[in-house]
Structure formats: structure tokens, C-alpha cells
JSON list of C-alpha atoms in Angstrom, two decimals:
[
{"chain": "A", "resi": 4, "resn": "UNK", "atom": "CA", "xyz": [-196.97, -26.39, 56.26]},
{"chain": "A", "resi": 5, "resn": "UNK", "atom": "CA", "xyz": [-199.08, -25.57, 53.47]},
{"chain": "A", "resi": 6, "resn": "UNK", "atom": "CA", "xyz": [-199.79, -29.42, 52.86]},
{"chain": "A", "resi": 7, "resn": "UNK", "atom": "CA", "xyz": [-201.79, -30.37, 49.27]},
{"chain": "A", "resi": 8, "resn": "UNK", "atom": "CA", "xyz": [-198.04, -31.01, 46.79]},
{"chain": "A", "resi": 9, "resn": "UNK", "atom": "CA", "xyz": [-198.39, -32.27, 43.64]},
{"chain": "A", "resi": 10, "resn": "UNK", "atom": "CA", "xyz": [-200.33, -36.30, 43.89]},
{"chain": "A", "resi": 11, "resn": "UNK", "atom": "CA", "xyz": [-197.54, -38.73, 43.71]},
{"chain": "A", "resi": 12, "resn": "UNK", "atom": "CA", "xyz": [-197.97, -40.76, 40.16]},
{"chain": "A", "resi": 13, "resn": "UNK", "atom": "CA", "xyz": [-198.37, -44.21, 40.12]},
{"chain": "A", "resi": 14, "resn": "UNK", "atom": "CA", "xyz": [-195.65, -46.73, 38.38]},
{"chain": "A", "resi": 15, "resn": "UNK", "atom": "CA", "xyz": [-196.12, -49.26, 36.40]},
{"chain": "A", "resi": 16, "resn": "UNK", "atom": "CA", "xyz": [-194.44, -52.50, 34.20]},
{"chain": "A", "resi": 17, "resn": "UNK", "atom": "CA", "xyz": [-194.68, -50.09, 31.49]},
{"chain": "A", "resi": 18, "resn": "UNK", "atom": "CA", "xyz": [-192.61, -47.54, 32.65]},
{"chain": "A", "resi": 19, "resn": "UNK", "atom": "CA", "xyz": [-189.48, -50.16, 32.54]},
{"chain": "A", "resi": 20, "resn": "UNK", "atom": "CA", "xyz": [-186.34, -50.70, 34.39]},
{"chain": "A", "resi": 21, "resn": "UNK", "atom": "CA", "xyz": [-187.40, -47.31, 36.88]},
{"chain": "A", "resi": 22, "resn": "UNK", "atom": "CA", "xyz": [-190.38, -49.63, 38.18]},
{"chain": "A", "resi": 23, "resn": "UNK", "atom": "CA", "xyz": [-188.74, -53.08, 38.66]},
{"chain": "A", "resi": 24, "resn": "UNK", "atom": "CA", "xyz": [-185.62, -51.07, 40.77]},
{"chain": "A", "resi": 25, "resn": "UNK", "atom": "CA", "xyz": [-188.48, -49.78, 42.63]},
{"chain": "A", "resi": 26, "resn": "UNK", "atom": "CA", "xyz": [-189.89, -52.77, 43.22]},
{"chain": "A", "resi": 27, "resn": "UNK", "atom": "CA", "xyz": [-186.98, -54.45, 43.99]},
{"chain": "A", "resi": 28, "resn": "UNK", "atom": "CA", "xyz": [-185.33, -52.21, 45.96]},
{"chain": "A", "resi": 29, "resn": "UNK", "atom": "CA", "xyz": [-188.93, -51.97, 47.83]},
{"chain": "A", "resi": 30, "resn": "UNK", "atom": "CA", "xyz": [-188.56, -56.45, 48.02]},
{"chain": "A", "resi": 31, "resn": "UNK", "atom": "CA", "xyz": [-185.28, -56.53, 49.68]},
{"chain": "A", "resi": 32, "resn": "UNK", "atom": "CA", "xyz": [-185.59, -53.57, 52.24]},
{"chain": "A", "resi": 33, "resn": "UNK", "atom": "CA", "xyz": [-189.22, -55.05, 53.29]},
{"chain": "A", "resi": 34, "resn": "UNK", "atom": "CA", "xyz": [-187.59, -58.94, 53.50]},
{"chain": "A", "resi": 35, "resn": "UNK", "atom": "CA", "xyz": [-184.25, -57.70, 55.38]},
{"chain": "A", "resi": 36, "resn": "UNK", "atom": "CA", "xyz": [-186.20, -55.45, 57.79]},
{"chain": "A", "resi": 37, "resn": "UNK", "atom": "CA", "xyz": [-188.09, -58.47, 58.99]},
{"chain": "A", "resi": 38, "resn": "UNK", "atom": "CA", "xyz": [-185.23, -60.94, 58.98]},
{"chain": "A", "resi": 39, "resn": "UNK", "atom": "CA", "xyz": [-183.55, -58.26, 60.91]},
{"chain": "A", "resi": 40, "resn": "UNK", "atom": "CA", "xyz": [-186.31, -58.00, 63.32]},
{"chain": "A", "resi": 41, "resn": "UNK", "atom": "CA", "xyz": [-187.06, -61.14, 63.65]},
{"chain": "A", "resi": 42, "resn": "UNK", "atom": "CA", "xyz": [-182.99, -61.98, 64.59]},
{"chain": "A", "resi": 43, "resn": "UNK", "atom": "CA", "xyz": [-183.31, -59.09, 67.14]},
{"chain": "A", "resi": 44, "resn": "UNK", "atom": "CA", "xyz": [-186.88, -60.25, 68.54]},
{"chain": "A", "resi": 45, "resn": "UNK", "atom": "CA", "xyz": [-185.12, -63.63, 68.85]},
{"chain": "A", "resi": 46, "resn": "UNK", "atom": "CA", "xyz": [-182.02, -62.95, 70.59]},
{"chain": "A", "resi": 47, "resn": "UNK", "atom": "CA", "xyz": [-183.96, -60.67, 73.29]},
{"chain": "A", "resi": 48, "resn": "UNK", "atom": "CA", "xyz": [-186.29, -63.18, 74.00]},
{"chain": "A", "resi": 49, "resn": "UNK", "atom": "CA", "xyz": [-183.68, -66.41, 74.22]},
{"chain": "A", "resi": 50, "resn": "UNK", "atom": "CA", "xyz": [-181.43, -67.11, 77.15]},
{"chain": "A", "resi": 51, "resn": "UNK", "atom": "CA", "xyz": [-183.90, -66.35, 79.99]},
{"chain": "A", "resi": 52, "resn": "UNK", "atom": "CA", "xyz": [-183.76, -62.64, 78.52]},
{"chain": "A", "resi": 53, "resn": "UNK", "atom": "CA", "xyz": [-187.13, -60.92, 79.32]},
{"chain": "A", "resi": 54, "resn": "UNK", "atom": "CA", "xyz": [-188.21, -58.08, 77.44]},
{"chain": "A", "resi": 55, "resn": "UNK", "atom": "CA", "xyz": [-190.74, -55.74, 78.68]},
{"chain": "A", "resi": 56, "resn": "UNK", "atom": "CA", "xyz": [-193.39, -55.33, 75.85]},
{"chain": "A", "resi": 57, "resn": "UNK", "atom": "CA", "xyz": [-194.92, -51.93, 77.23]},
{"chain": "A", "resi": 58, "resn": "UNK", "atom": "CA", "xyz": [-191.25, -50.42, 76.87]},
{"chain": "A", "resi": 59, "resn": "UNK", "atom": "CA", "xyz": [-191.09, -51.85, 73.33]},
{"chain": "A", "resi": 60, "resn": "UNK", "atom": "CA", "xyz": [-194.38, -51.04, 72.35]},
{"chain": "A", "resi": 61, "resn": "UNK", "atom": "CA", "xyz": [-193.39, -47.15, 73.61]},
{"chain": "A", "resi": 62, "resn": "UNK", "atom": "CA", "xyz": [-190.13, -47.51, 71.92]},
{"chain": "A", "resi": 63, "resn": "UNK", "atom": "CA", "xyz": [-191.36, -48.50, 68.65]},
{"chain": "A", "resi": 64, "resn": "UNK", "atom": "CA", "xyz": [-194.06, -46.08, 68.99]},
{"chain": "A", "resi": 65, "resn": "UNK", "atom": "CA", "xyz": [-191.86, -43.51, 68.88]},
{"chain": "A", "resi": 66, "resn": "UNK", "atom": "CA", "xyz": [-189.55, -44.20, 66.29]},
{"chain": "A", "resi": 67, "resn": "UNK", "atom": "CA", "xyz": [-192.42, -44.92, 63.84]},
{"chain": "A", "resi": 68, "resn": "UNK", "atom": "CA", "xyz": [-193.90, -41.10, 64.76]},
{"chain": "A", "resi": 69, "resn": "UNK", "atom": "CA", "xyz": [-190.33, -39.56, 63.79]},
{"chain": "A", "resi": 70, "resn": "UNK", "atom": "CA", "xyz": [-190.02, -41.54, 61.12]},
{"chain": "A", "resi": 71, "resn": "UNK", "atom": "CA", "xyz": [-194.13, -40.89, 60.17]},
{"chain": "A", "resi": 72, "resn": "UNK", "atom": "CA", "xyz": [-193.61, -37.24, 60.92]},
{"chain": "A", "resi": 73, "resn": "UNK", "atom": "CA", "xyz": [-190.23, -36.93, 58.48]},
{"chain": "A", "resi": 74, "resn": "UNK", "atom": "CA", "xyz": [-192.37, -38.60, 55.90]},
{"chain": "A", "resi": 75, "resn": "UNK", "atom": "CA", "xyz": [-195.39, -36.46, 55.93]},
{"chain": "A", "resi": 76, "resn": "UNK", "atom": "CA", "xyz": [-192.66, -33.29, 55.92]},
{"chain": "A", "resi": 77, "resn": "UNK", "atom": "CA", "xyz": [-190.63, -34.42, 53.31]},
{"chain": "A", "resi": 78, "resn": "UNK", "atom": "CA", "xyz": [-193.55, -35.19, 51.15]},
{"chain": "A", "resi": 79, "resn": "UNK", "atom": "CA", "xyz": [-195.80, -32.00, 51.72]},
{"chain": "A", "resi": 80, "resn": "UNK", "atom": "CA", "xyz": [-198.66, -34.06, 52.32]},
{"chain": "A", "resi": 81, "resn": "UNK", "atom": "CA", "xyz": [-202.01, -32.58, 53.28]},
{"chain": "A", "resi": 82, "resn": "UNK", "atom": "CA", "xyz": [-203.20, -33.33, 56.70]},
{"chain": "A", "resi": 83, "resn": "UNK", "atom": "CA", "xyz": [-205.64, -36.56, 56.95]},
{"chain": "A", "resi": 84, "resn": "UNK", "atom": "CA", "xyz": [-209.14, -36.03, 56.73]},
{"chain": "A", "resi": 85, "resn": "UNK", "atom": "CA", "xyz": [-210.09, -39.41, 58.93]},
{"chain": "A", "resi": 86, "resn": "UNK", "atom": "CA", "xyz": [-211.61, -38.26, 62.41]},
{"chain": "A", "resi": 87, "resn": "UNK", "atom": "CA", "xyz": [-209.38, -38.72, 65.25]},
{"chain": "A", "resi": 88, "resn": "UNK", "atom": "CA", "xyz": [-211.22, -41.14, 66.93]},
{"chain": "A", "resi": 89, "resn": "UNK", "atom": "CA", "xyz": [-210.89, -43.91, 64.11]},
{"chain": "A", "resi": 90, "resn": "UNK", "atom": "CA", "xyz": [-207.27, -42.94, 64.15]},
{"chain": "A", "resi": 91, "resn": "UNK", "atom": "CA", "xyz": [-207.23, -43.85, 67.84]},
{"chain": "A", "resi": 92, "resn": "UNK", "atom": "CA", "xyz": [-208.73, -47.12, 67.22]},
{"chain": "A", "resi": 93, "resn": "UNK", "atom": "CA", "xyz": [-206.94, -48.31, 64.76]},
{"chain": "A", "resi": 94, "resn": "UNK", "atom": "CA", "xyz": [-203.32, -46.86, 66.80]},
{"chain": "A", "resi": 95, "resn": "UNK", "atom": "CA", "xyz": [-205.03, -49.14, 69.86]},
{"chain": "A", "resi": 96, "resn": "UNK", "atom": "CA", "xyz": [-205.40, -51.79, 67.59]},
{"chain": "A", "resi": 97, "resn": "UNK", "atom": "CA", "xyz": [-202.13, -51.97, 66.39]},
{"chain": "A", "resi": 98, "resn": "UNK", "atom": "CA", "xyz": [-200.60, -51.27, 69.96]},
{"chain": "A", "resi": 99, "resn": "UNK", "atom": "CA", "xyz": [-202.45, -54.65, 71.31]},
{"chain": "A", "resi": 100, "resn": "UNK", "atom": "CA", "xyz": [-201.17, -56.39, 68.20]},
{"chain": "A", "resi": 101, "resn": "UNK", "atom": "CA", "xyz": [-197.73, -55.72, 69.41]},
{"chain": "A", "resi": 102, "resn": "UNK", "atom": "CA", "xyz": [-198.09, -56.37, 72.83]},
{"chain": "A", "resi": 103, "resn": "UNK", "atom": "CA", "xyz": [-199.50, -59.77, 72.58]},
{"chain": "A", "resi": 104, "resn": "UNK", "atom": "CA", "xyz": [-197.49, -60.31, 69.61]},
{"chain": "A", "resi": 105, "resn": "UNK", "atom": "CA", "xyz": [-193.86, -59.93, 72.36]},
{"chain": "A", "resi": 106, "resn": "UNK", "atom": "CA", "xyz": [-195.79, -61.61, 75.03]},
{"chain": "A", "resi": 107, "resn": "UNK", "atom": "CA", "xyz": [-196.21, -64.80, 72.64]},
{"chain": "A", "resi": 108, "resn": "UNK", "atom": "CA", "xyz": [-192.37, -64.91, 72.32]},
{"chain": "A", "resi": 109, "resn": "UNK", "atom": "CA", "xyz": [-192.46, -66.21, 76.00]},
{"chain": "A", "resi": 110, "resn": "UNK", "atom": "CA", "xyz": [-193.76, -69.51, 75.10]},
{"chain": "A", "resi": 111, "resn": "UNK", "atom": "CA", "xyz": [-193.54, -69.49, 71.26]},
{"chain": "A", "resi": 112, "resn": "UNK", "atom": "CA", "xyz": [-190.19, -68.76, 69.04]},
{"chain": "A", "resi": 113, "resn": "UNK", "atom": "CA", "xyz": [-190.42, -66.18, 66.62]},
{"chain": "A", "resi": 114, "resn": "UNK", "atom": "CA", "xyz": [-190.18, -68.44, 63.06]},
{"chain": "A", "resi": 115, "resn": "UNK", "atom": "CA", "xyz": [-192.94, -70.25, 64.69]},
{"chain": "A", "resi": 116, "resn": "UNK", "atom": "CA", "xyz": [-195.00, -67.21, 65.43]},
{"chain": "A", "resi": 117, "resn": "UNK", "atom": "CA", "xyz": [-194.33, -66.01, 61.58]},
{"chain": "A", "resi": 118, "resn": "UNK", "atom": "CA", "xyz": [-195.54, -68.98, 60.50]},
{"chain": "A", "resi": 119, "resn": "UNK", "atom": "CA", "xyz": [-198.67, -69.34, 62.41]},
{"chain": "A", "resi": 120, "resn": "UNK", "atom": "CA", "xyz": [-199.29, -65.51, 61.48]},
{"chain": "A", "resi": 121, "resn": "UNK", "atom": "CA", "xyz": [-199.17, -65.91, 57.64]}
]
């Protein structure tokens, strides 16, 4: 990969009708994504369903690498200049977030734990 394509320009209001579809289309996926999660979050918690949060946490994990790794490809980008070890952190920090996020769903329904997030 030879990394360092041409820097991605910025849109704005001005630029018309390209912008707003963007930012609509940008909306909607964002909003349906999290309805959809939180429908799927719901119905595998509910019922006396348990769900295991280290197999979700590994599961997720992976799908947002692929889907990080097709990203990077697809885009040329250069690779990151931020030391590994704040990478770590922050992956840590966001691994914790989930867990205790699934765990909560044990004793807390997920429009409730939305709600209490925002």
C-alpha cells in the first residue's frame, strides 16, 4: 500500500443539494443502525435470553476490523502516526464500554440505558 491519496475535501451548505444528500443519507443510516441495534440488543436480552458479552464484544470486534480494514484500503489512507500504546488504550477503553454496557441489559432495558447515556 503506498498510503498518502489525495486529502478528502470537506463539504459544506454551500456546495448545495450534494451536501444535504450527504448529510441526510449520513442521518438516516446513523438513526436506523441504532434503532436496529437497539431492537436486536433487546430481543437477545428479553425472555430469560442471556447473552455472553465477551463473545459479543469479540464478535463486534471483528466485524468493525474488516469493516476498518476495507475502509483504510478503499481509501488509500496513510498509516496512523499515533503510538500503539494510546491505540491500545483507547481499543481497552472502548472494549470495557461494551462489556458493561451488555452486562447493564441484565437489570436495565435498553431505551432506558439510551436514555440514561445521552
Amino acid at each position: 500500500m503506498s498510503g498518502g491519496g489525495a486529502p478528502a475535501t470537506q463539504l459544506t451548505p454551500a456546495d448545495g443539494p450534494k451536501y444535504w444528500s450527504r448529510l441526510a443519507i449520513s442521518f438516516f443510516g446513523i438513526m436506523f443502525s441504532f434503532i436496529l441495534y437497539g431492537l436486536v440488543m433487546e430481543y437477545a436480552t428479553s425472555g430469560g435470553r442471556k447473552l455472553h458479552e465477551l463473545s459479543l464484544i469479540f464478535v463486534t470486534s471483528s466485524i468493525y476490523t474488516s469493516t476498518a480494514y476495507a475502509g483504510k484500503t478503499v481509501r488509500n489512507e496513510a498509516p496512523t502516526t499515533v503510538p500503539t500504546y494510546k491505540l491500545f488504550f483507547v481499543a481497552m477503553l472502548s472494549m470495557g464500554s461494551t462489556f458493561f454496557s451488555v452486562r447493564s441489559l441484565r437489570y436495565v432495558i435498553f431505551p432506558v440505558q439510551v436514555l440514561a447515556k445521552s
